[in-house]
PDB file of N, CA and C in Angstrom:
ATOM      1  N   MET A   1       0.964  -1.078   0.059  1.00 43.00           N
ATOM      2  CA  MET A   1      -0.194   0.058  -0.054  1.00 43.00           C
ATOM      3  C   MET A   1       0.797   1.543  -0.014  1.00 43.00           C
ATOM      4  N   GLY A   2       0.649   2.394  -0.882  1.00 45.00           N
ATOM      5  CA  GLY A   2       1.471   3.291  -1.093  1.00 45.00           C
ATOM      6  C   GLY A   2       1.089   4.558   0.362  1.00 45.00           C
ATOM      7  N   LYS A   3       2.126   5.098   0.253  1.00 50.00           N
ATOM      8  CA  LYS A   3       2.075   5.943   1.286  1.00 50.00           C
ATOM      9  C   LYS A   3       0.992   7.447   0.727  1.00 50.00           C
ATOM     10  N   LYS A   4       0.194   7.675   1.601  1.00 52.00           N
ATOM     11  CA  LYS A   4      -0.724   8.675   1.207  1.00 52.00           C
ATOM     12  C   LYS A   4      -0.129  10.006   1.551  1.00 52.00           C
ATOM     13  N   LYS A   5      -0.429  10.813   0.438  1.00 61.00           N
ATOM     14  CA  LYS A   5       0.279  12.110   0.428  1.00 61.00           C
ATOM     15  C   LYS A   5      -0.707  13.181   1.586  1.00 61.00           C
ATOM     16  N   THR A   6      -0.315  13.900   2.428  1.00 69.00           N
ATOM     17  CA  THR A   6      -1.003  14.705   3.435  1.00 69.00           C
ATOM     18  C   THR A   6      -0.620  16.264   2.800  1.00 69.00           C
ATOM     19  N   GLU A   7      -1.666  16.920   2.771  1.00 75.00           N
ATOM     20  CA  GLU A   7      -1.747  18.325   2.557  1.00 75.00           C
ATOM     21  C   GLU A   7      -1.364  19.153   3.477  1.00 75.00           C
ATOM     22  N   VAL A   8      -0.339  19.723   3.471  1.00 85.00           N
ATOM     23  CA  VAL A   8       0.444  20.599   4.625  1.00 85.00           C
ATOM     24  C   VAL A   8       0.346  22.122   4.416  1.00 85.00           C
ATOM     25  N   PRO A   9      -0.137  22.735   5.363  1.00 91.00           N
ATOM     26  CA  PRO A   9       0.127  24.103   5.005  1.00 91.00           C
ATOM     27  C   PRO A   9       1.183  24.837   4.786  1.00 91.00           C
ATOM     28  N   PHE A  10       0.999  25.661   3.927  1.00 93.00           N
ATOM     29  CA  PHE A  10       2.306  26.406   3.489  1.00 93.00           C
ATOM     30  C   PHE A  10       3.460  26.613   4.601  1.00 93.00           C
ATOM     31  N   GLU A  11       3.030  27.501   5.541  1.00 95.00           N
ATOM     32  CA  GLU A  11       3.881  27.583   6.344  1.00 95.00           C
ATOM     33  C   GLU A  11       4.690  26.496   7.282  1.00 95.00           C
ATOM     34  N   GLU A  12       3.772  25.451   7.383  1.00 95.00           N
ATOM     35  CA  GLU A  12       4.314  24.127   7.866  1.00 95.00           C
ATOM     36  C   GLU A  12       5.258  23.623   6.841  1.00 95.00           C
ATOM     37  N   ALA A  13       4.825  23.527   5.637  1.00 95.00           N
ATOM     38  CA  ALA A  13       5.907  22.940   4.746  1.00 95.00           C
ATOM     39  C   ALA A  13       7.107  24.031   4.915  1.00 95.00           C
ATOM     40  N   MET A  14       6.886  25.225   4.863  1.00 95.00           N
ATOM     41  CA  MET A  14       8.410  25.844   4.693  1.00 95.00           C
ATOM     42  C   MET A  14       9.397  25.477   5.889  1.00 95.00           C
ATOM     43  N   LYS A  15       8.614  25.524   7.075  1.00 96.00           N
ATOM     44  CA  LYS A  15       9.422  24.960   8.383  1.00 96.00           C
ATOM     45  C   LYS A  15      10.093  23.737   8.205  1.00 96.00           C
ATOM     46  N   GLN A  16       9.006  22.721   7.807  1.00 96.00           N
ATOM     47  CA  GLN A  16       9.901  21.416   7.742  1.00 96.00           C
ATOM     48  C   GLN A  16      10.660  21.526   6.521  1.00 96.00           C
ATOM     49  N   LEU A  17      10.652  22.151   5.740  1.00 96.00           N
ATOM     50  CA  LEU A  17      12.110  22.344   4.471  1.00 96.00           C
ATOM     51  C   LEU A  17      13.132  23.091   5.347  1.00 96.00           C
ATOM     52  N   GLU A  18      12.812  23.838   6.165  1.00 97.00           N
ATOM     53  CA  GLU A  18      13.959  24.561   6.769  1.00 97.00           C
ATOM     54  C   GLU A  18      14.900  23.818   7.586  1.00 97.00           C
ATOM     55  N   GLU A  19      14.247  22.799   8.343  1.00 96.00           N
ATOM     56  CA  GLU A  19      14.645  21.854   9.183  1.00 96.00           C
ATOM     57  C   GLU A  19      15.143  21.004   8.368  1.00 96.00           C
ATOM     58  N   VAL A  20      14.809  20.135   6.973  1.00 95.00           N
ATOM     59  CA  VAL A  20      15.585  19.203   6.497  1.00 95.00           C
ATOM     60  C   VAL A  20      16.776  20.139   5.985  1.00 95.00           C
ATOM     61  N   VAL A  21      16.988  21.343   5.287  1.00 96.00           N
ATOM     62  CA  VAL A  21      18.142  21.675   4.791  1.00 96.00           C
ATOM     63  C   VAL A  21      19.329  22.109   6.116  1.00 96.00           C
ATOM     64  N   GLN A  22      18.512  22.433   7.404  1.00 95.00           N
ATOM     65  CA  GLN A  22      19.350  22.539   8.592  1.00 95.00           C
ATOM     66  C   GLN A  22      20.361  20.899   8.763  1.00 95.00           C
ATOM     67  N   GLN A  23      19.385  19.879   8.505  1.00 94.00           N
ATOM     68  CA  GLN A  23      20.001  18.685   8.955  1.00 94.00           C
ATOM     69  C   GLN A  23      20.873  18.309   7.816  1.00 94.00           C
ATOM     70  N   LEU A  24      20.650  18.429   6.656  1.00 94.00           N
ATOM     71  CA  LEU A  24      21.405  18.449   5.317  1.00 94.00           C
ATOM     72  C   LEU A  24      22.902  19.070   5.534  1.00 94.00           C
ATOM     73  N   GLU A  25      22.521  20.326   5.759  1.00 94.00           N
ATOM     74  CA  GLU A  25      23.853  21.341   5.811  1.00 94.00           C
ATOM     75  C   GLU A  25      24.503  20.856   7.056  1.00 94.00           C
ATOM     76  N   ALA A  26      24.153  20.359   7.965  1.00 92.00           N
ATOM     77  CA  ALA A  26      25.104  19.701   9.027  1.00 92.00           C
ATOM     78  C   ALA A  26      26.134  18.982   8.771  1.00 92.00           C
ATOM     79  N   GLY A  27      25.938  18.053   7.646  1.00 86.00           N
ATOM     80  CA  GLY A  27      26.753  17.175   7.198  1.00 86.00           C
ATOM     81  C   GLY A  27      27.212  16.082   7.875  1.00 86.00           C
ATOM     82  N   ASP A  28      26.342  15.695   8.896  1.00 89.00           N
ATOM     83  CA  ASP A  28      26.881  14.496   9.904  1.00 89.00           C
ATOM     84  C   ASP A  28      25.570  13.322   9.717  1.00 89.00           C
ATOM     85  N   VAL A  29      24.717  13.531   8.728  1.00 90.00           N
ATOM     86  CA  VAL A  29      23.940  12.616   8.150  1.00 90.00           C
ATOM     87  C   VAL A  29      24.111  11.439   7.573  1.00 90.00           C
ATOM     88  N   PRO A  30      23.820  10.021   7.999  1.00 94.00           N
ATOM     89  CA  PRO A  30      24.339   8.760   7.494  1.00 94.00           C
ATOM     90  C   PRO A  30      23.768   9.060   6.023  1.00 94.00           C
ATOM     91  N   LEU A  31      24.309   8.464   4.996  1.00 94.00           N
ATOM     92  CA  LEU A  31      24.009   8.589   3.726  1.00 94.00           C
ATOM     93  C   LEU A  31      22.840   8.137   2.993  1.00 94.00           C
ATOM     94  N   GLU A  32      22.039   7.228   3.693  1.00 96.00           N
ATOM     95  CA  GLU A  32      20.582   6.673   3.584  1.00 96.00           C
ATOM     96  C   GLU A  32      19.624   7.863   4.065  1.00 96.00           C
ATOM     97  N   LYS A  33      19.898   8.363   5.391  1.00 95.00           N
ATOM     98  CA  LYS A  33      19.018   9.345   5.680  1.00 95.00           C
ATOM     99  C   LYS A  33      19.234  10.444   4.906  1.00 95.00           C
ATOM    100  N   ALA A  34      20.363  10.664   4.754  1.00 95.00           N
ATOM    101  CA  ALA A  34      20.420  12.175   3.753  1.00 95.00           C
ATOM    102  C   ALA A  34      19.801  12.079   2.536  1.00 95.00           C
ATOM    103  N   ILE A  35      19.732  10.477   2.069  1.00 96.00           N
ATOM    104  CA  ILE A  35      19.018  10.871   0.574  1.00 96.00           C
ATOM    105  C   ILE A  35      17.503  10.886   0.945  1.00 96.00           C
ATOM    106  N   ALA A  36      17.010  10.035   1.995  1.00 96.00           N
ATOM    107  CA  ALA A  36      15.499  10.059   2.265  1.00 96.00           C
ATOM    108  C   ALA A  36      15.162  11.697   2.782  1.00 96.00           C
ATOM    109  N   LEU A  37      16.147  12.341   3.440  1.00 96.00           N
ATOM    110  CA  LEU A  37      15.972  13.902   3.542  1.00 96.00           C
ATOM    111  C   LEU A  37      15.753  14.435   2.400  1.00 96.00           C
ATOM    112  N   PHE A  38      16.688  14.488   1.484  1.00 96.00           N
ATOM    113  CA  PHE A  38      16.858  15.182  -0.019  1.00 96.00           C
ATOM    114  C   PHE A  38      15.600  14.817  -0.586  1.00 96.00           C
ATOM    115  N   GLN A  39      14.963  13.621  -0.684  1.00 97.00           N
ATOM    116  CA  GLN A  39      13.815  13.248  -1.253  1.00 97.00           C
ATOM    117  C   GLN A  39      12.582  14.310  -0.751  1.00 97.00           C
ATOM    118  N   GLU A  40      12.475  14.250   0.693  1.00 96.00           N
ATOM    119  CA  GLU A  40      11.602  14.552   1.418  1.00 96.00           C
ATOM    120  C   GLU A  40      11.478  16.364   0.906  1.00 96.00           C
ATOM    121  N   GLY A  41      12.642  16.921   1.244  1.00 96.00           N
ATOM    122  CA  GLY A  41      12.852  18.134   0.842  1.00 96.00           C
ATOM    123  C   GLY A  41      12.524  18.727  -0.682  1.00 96.00           C
ATOM    124  N   MET A  42      12.860  17.779  -1.483  1.00 97.00           N
ATOM    125  CA  MET A  42      12.307  18.268  -2.801  1.00 97.00           C
ATOM    126  C   MET A  42      10.830  18.150  -2.873  1.00 97.00           C
ATOM    127  N   GLU A  43      10.087  17.069  -2.483  1.00 96.00           N
ATOM    128  CA  GLU A  43       8.752  17.208  -2.042  1.00 96.00           C
ATOM    129  C   GLU A  43       8.007  18.360  -1.416  1.00 96.00           C
ATOM    130  N   LEU A  44       8.604  18.876  -0.426  1.00 96.00           N
ATOM    131  CA  LEU A  44       8.252  20.115   0.277  1.00 96.00           C
ATOM    132  C   LEU A  44       8.479  21.176  -0.638  1.00 96.00           C
ATOM    133  N   SER A  45       9.598  21.426  -1.346  1.00 96.00           N
ATOM    134  CA  SER A  45       9.830  22.319  -2.205  1.00 96.00           C
ATOM    135  C   SER A  45       8.882  22.495  -3.343  1.00 96.00           C
ATOM    136  N   LYS A  46       8.634  21.244  -3.895  1.00 96.00           N
ATOM    137  CA  LYS A  46       7.459  21.064  -4.788  1.00 96.00           C
ATOM    138  C   LYS A  46       6.031  21.800  -4.318  1.00 96.00           C
ATOM    139  N   GLN A  47       5.821  21.430  -3.103  1.00 94.00           N
ATOM    140  CA  GLN A  47       4.655  21.823  -2.490  1.00 94.00           C
ATOM    141  C   GLN A  47       4.442  23.212  -2.266  1.00 94.00           C
ATOM    142  N   CYS A  48       5.485  23.682  -1.844  1.00 95.00           N
ATOM    143  CA  CYS A  48       5.724  25.378  -1.638  1.00 95.00           C
ATOM    144  C   CYS A  48       5.591  26.109  -2.701  1.00 95.00           C
ATOM    145  N   SER A  49       6.315  25.634  -4.141  1.00 95.00           N
ATOM    146  CA  SER A  49       6.001  26.182  -5.357  1.00 95.00           C
ATOM    147  C   SER A  49       4.979  26.114  -5.952  1.00 95.00           C
ATOM    148  N   GLU A  50       4.098  25.060  -5.841  1.00 93.00           N
ATOM    149  CA  GLU A  50       2.717  24.871  -6.322  1.00 93.00           C
ATOM    150  C   GLU A  50       1.815  25.732  -5.658  1.00 93.00           C
ATOM    151  N   LYS A  51       2.256  26.006  -4.369  1.00 92.00           N
ATOM    152  CA  LYS A  51       0.981  26.900  -3.366  1.00 92.00           C
ATOM    153  C   LYS A  51       1.386  28.339  -3.805  1.00 92.00           C
ATOM    154  N   LEU A  52       2.389  28.786  -3.989  1.00 90.00           N
ATOM    155  CA  LEU A  52       2.954  30.146  -4.167  1.00 90.00           C
ATOM    156  C   LEU A  52       2.387  30.607  -5.647  1.00 90.00           C
ATOM    157  N   THR A  53       2.587  29.469  -6.811  1.00 86.00           N
ATOM    158  CA  THR A  53       2.024  29.664  -8.090  1.00 86.00           C
ATOM    159  C   THR A  53       0.298  29.716  -7.904  1.00 86.00           C
ATOM    160  N   ASP A  54      -0.195  28.931  -7.153  1.00 84.00           N
ATOM    161  CA  ASP A  54      -1.668  28.864  -7.300  1.00 84.00           C
ATOM    162  C   ASP A  54      -2.277  30.370  -6.633  1.00 84.00           C
ATOM    163  N   VAL A  55      -1.546  30.977  -5.521  1.00 83.00           N
ATOM    164  CA  VAL A  55      -1.854  32.113  -5.261  1.00 83.00           C
ATOM    165  C   VAL A  55      -1.544  33.249  -6.053  1.00 83.00           C
ATOM    166  N   GLU A  56      -0.447  33.179  -6.534  1.00 78.00           N
ATOM    167  CA  GLU A  56      -0.054  34.079  -7.740  1.00 78.00           C
ATOM    168  C   GLU A  56      -1.249  34.121  -8.643  1.00 78.00           C
ATOM    169  N   GLN A  57      -1.622  32.847  -9.275  1.00 76.00           N
ATOM    170  CA  GLN A  57      -2.737  33.169 -10.166  1.00 76.00           C
ATOM    171  C   GLN A  57      -3.943  33.473  -9.791  1.00 76.00           C
ATOM    172  N   LYS A  58      -4.155  33.706  -8.205  1.00 78.00           N
ATOM    173  CA  LYS A  58      -5.644  34.044  -7.888  1.00 78.00           C
ATOM    174  C   LYS A  58      -5.459  35.610  -7.654  1.00 78.00           C
ATOM    175  N   ILE A  59      -4.446  36.002  -7.344  1.00 78.00           N
ATOM    176  CA  ILE A  59      -3.937  37.580  -7.053  1.00 78.00           C
ATOM    177  C   ILE A  59      -4.298  38.408  -8.289  1.00 78.00           C
ATOM    178  N   GLU A  60      -5.367  39.244  -8.157  1.00 75.00           N
ATOM    179  CA  GLU A  60      -5.370  40.199  -9.148  1.00 75.00           C
ATOM    180  C   GLU A  60      -5.254  41.679  -8.795  1.00 75.00           C
ATOM    181  N   MET A  61      -4.847  42.579  -9.328  1.00 72.00           N
ATOM    182  CA  MET A  61      -4.882  43.769  -8.802  1.00 72.00           C
ATOM    183  C   MET A  61      -5.805  44.665  -9.420  1.00 72.00           C
ATOM    184  N   LEU A  62      -6.294  45.790  -8.848  1.00 73.00           N
ATOM    185  CA  LEU A  62      -7.668  46.429  -9.446  1.00 73.00           C
ATOM    186  C   LEU A  62      -6.760  47.648 -10.022  1.00 73.00           C
ATOM    187  N   LEU A  63      -6.618  47.908 -11.252  1.00 72.00           N
ATOM    188  CA  LEU A  63      -6.068  49.153 -11.745  1.00 72.00           C
ATOM    189  C   LEU A  63      -6.991  50.232 -12.529  1.00 72.00           C
ATOM    190  N   GLU A  64      -6.864  51.174 -12.392  1.00 72.00           N
ATOM    191  CA  GLU A  64      -7.804  52.284 -13.038  1.00 72.00           C
ATOM    192  C   GLU A  64      -7.216  52.592 -14.330  1.00 72.00           C
ATOM    193  N   GLN A  65      -8.308  52.135 -15.167  1.00 72.00           N
ATOM    194  CA  GLN A  65      -7.875  52.576 -16.404  1.00 72.00           C
ATOM    195  C   GLN A  65      -8.984  53.218 -17.501  1.00 72.00           C
ATOM    196  N   GLU A  66      -8.496  54.358 -17.757  1.00 78.00           N
ATOM    197  CA  GLU A  66      -9.564  55.251 -18.440  1.00 78.00           C
ATOM    198  C   GLU A  66     -10.995  55.370 -17.476  1.00 78.00           C
ATOM    199  N   GLY A  67     -10.722  55.676 -16.313  1.00 79.00           N
ATOM    200  CA  GLY A  67     -11.666  56.261 -15.553  1.00 79.00           C
ATOM    201  C   GLY A  67     -12.425  54.931 -14.746  1.00 79.00           C
ATOM    202  N   GLU A  68     -12.079  53.905 -15.437  1.00 79.00           N
ATOM    203  CA  GLU A  68     -12.721  52.460 -14.737  1.00 79.00           C
ATOM    204  C   GLU A  68     -11.669  51.772 -14.112  1.00 79.00           C
ATOM    205  N   ARG A  69     -12.126  50.808 -12.798  1.00 77.00           N
ATOM    206  CA  ARG A  69     -11.595  49.959 -12.117  1.00 77.00           C
ATOM    207  C   ARG A  69     -11.635  48.502 -12.853  1.00 77.00           C
ATOM    208  N   VAL A  70     -10.371  48.061 -13.335  1.00 79.00           N
ATOM    209  CA  VAL A  70     -10.160  47.001 -14.051  1.00 79.00           C
ATOM    210  C   VAL A  70      -9.191  45.808 -13.196  1.00 79.00           C
ATOM    211  N   ALA A  71      -9.696  44.813 -13.123  1.00 78.00           N
ATOM    212  CA  ALA A  71      -9.098  43.726 -12.746  1.00 78.00           C
ATOM    213  C   ALA A  71      -7.739  43.165 -13.529  1.00 78.00           C
ATOM    214  N   VAL A  72      -6.713  42.924 -12.925  1.00 76.00           N
ATOM    215  CA  VAL A  72      -5.477  42.743 -13.685  1.00 76.00           C
ATOM    216  C   VAL A  72      -4.686  41.510 -12.990  1.00 76.00           C
ATOM    217  N   PRO A  73      -4.377  40.466 -13.631  1.00 72.00           N
ATOM    218  CA  PRO A  73      -3.660  39.347 -12.993  1.00 72.00           C
ATOM    219  C   PRO A  73      -2.531  39.936 -12.700  1.00 72.00           C
ATOM    220  N   PHE A  74      -1.817  39.584 -11.308  1.00 72.00           N
ATOM    221  CA  PHE A  74      -0.855  39.807 -10.672  1.00 72.00           C
ATOM    222  C   PHE A  74       0.366  39.643 -11.309  1.00 72.00           C
ATOM    223  N   GLN A  75       1.440  40.030 -11.685  1.00 69.00           N
ATOM    224  CA  GLN A  75       2.832  39.643 -11.960  1.00 69.00           C
ATOM    225  C   GLN A  75       4.024  40.203 -11.634  1.00 69.00           C
ATOM    226  N   LEU A  76       4.645  39.270 -10.976  1.00 67.00           N
ATOM    227  CA  LEU A  76       5.872  39.762 -10.251  1.00 67.00           C
ATOM    228  C   LEU A  76       6.738  40.445 -11.047  1.00 67.00           C
ATOM    229  N   GLU A  77       7.523  41.417 -10.531  1.00 71.00           N
ATOM    230  CA  GLU A  77       8.819  42.146 -11.447  1.00 71.00           C
ATOM    231  C   GLU A  77       9.776  41.260 -12.054  1.00 71.00           C
ATOM    232  N   GLY A  78       9.973  41.466 -13.285  1.00 69.00           N
ATOM    233  CA  GLY A  78      10.935  40.758 -13.913  1.00 69.00           C
ATOM    234  C   GLY A  78      10.273  39.164 -14.707  1.00 69.00           C
ATOM    235  N   ASP A  79       8.709  39.183 -14.237  1.00 61.00           N
ATOM    236  CA  ASP A  79       7.785  37.675 -14.781  1.00 61.00           C
ATOM    237  C   ASP A  79       7.794  38.483 -16.143  1.00 61.00           C
ATOM    238  N   ASP A  80       8.306  37.833 -17.050  1.00 59.00           N
ATOM    239  CA  ASP A  80       7.869  38.149 -18.508  1.00 59.00           C
ATOM    240  C   ASP A  80       6.931  37.346 -19.309  1.00 59.00           C
ATOM    241  N   GLU A  81       6.130  36.466 -18.449  1.00 54.00           N
ATOM    242  CA  GLU A  81       5.029  35.662 -19.141  1.00 54.00           C
ATOM    243  C   GLU A  81       4.080  36.670 -19.739  1.00 54.00           C
TER     244      GLU A  81
END
C-alpha cells in the first residue's frame, strides 16, 4: 500500500523544509538518511512552489484604466510571461 500524501499548510511545509536543509547542511547525516531527507526536501519544495503559483494566479490587482477599475492578473517584477 502506497504512502498517502497529506496536505500541509504552506507555513508548515516551509518550516519542515528549513529543518531538512539544516540537517543536510550539518553534514553529519548518514547517506541513506541524507537521501531520504533530500527526497523529502524536494517534495516539500514542490508543494511550496505549487502553492505560491496557485496564490499568484488568484491575486488580481485593481487598476484604474480610463476612469474605470479593471482587474488585472498579478505579475511579479521581472516575470516576462
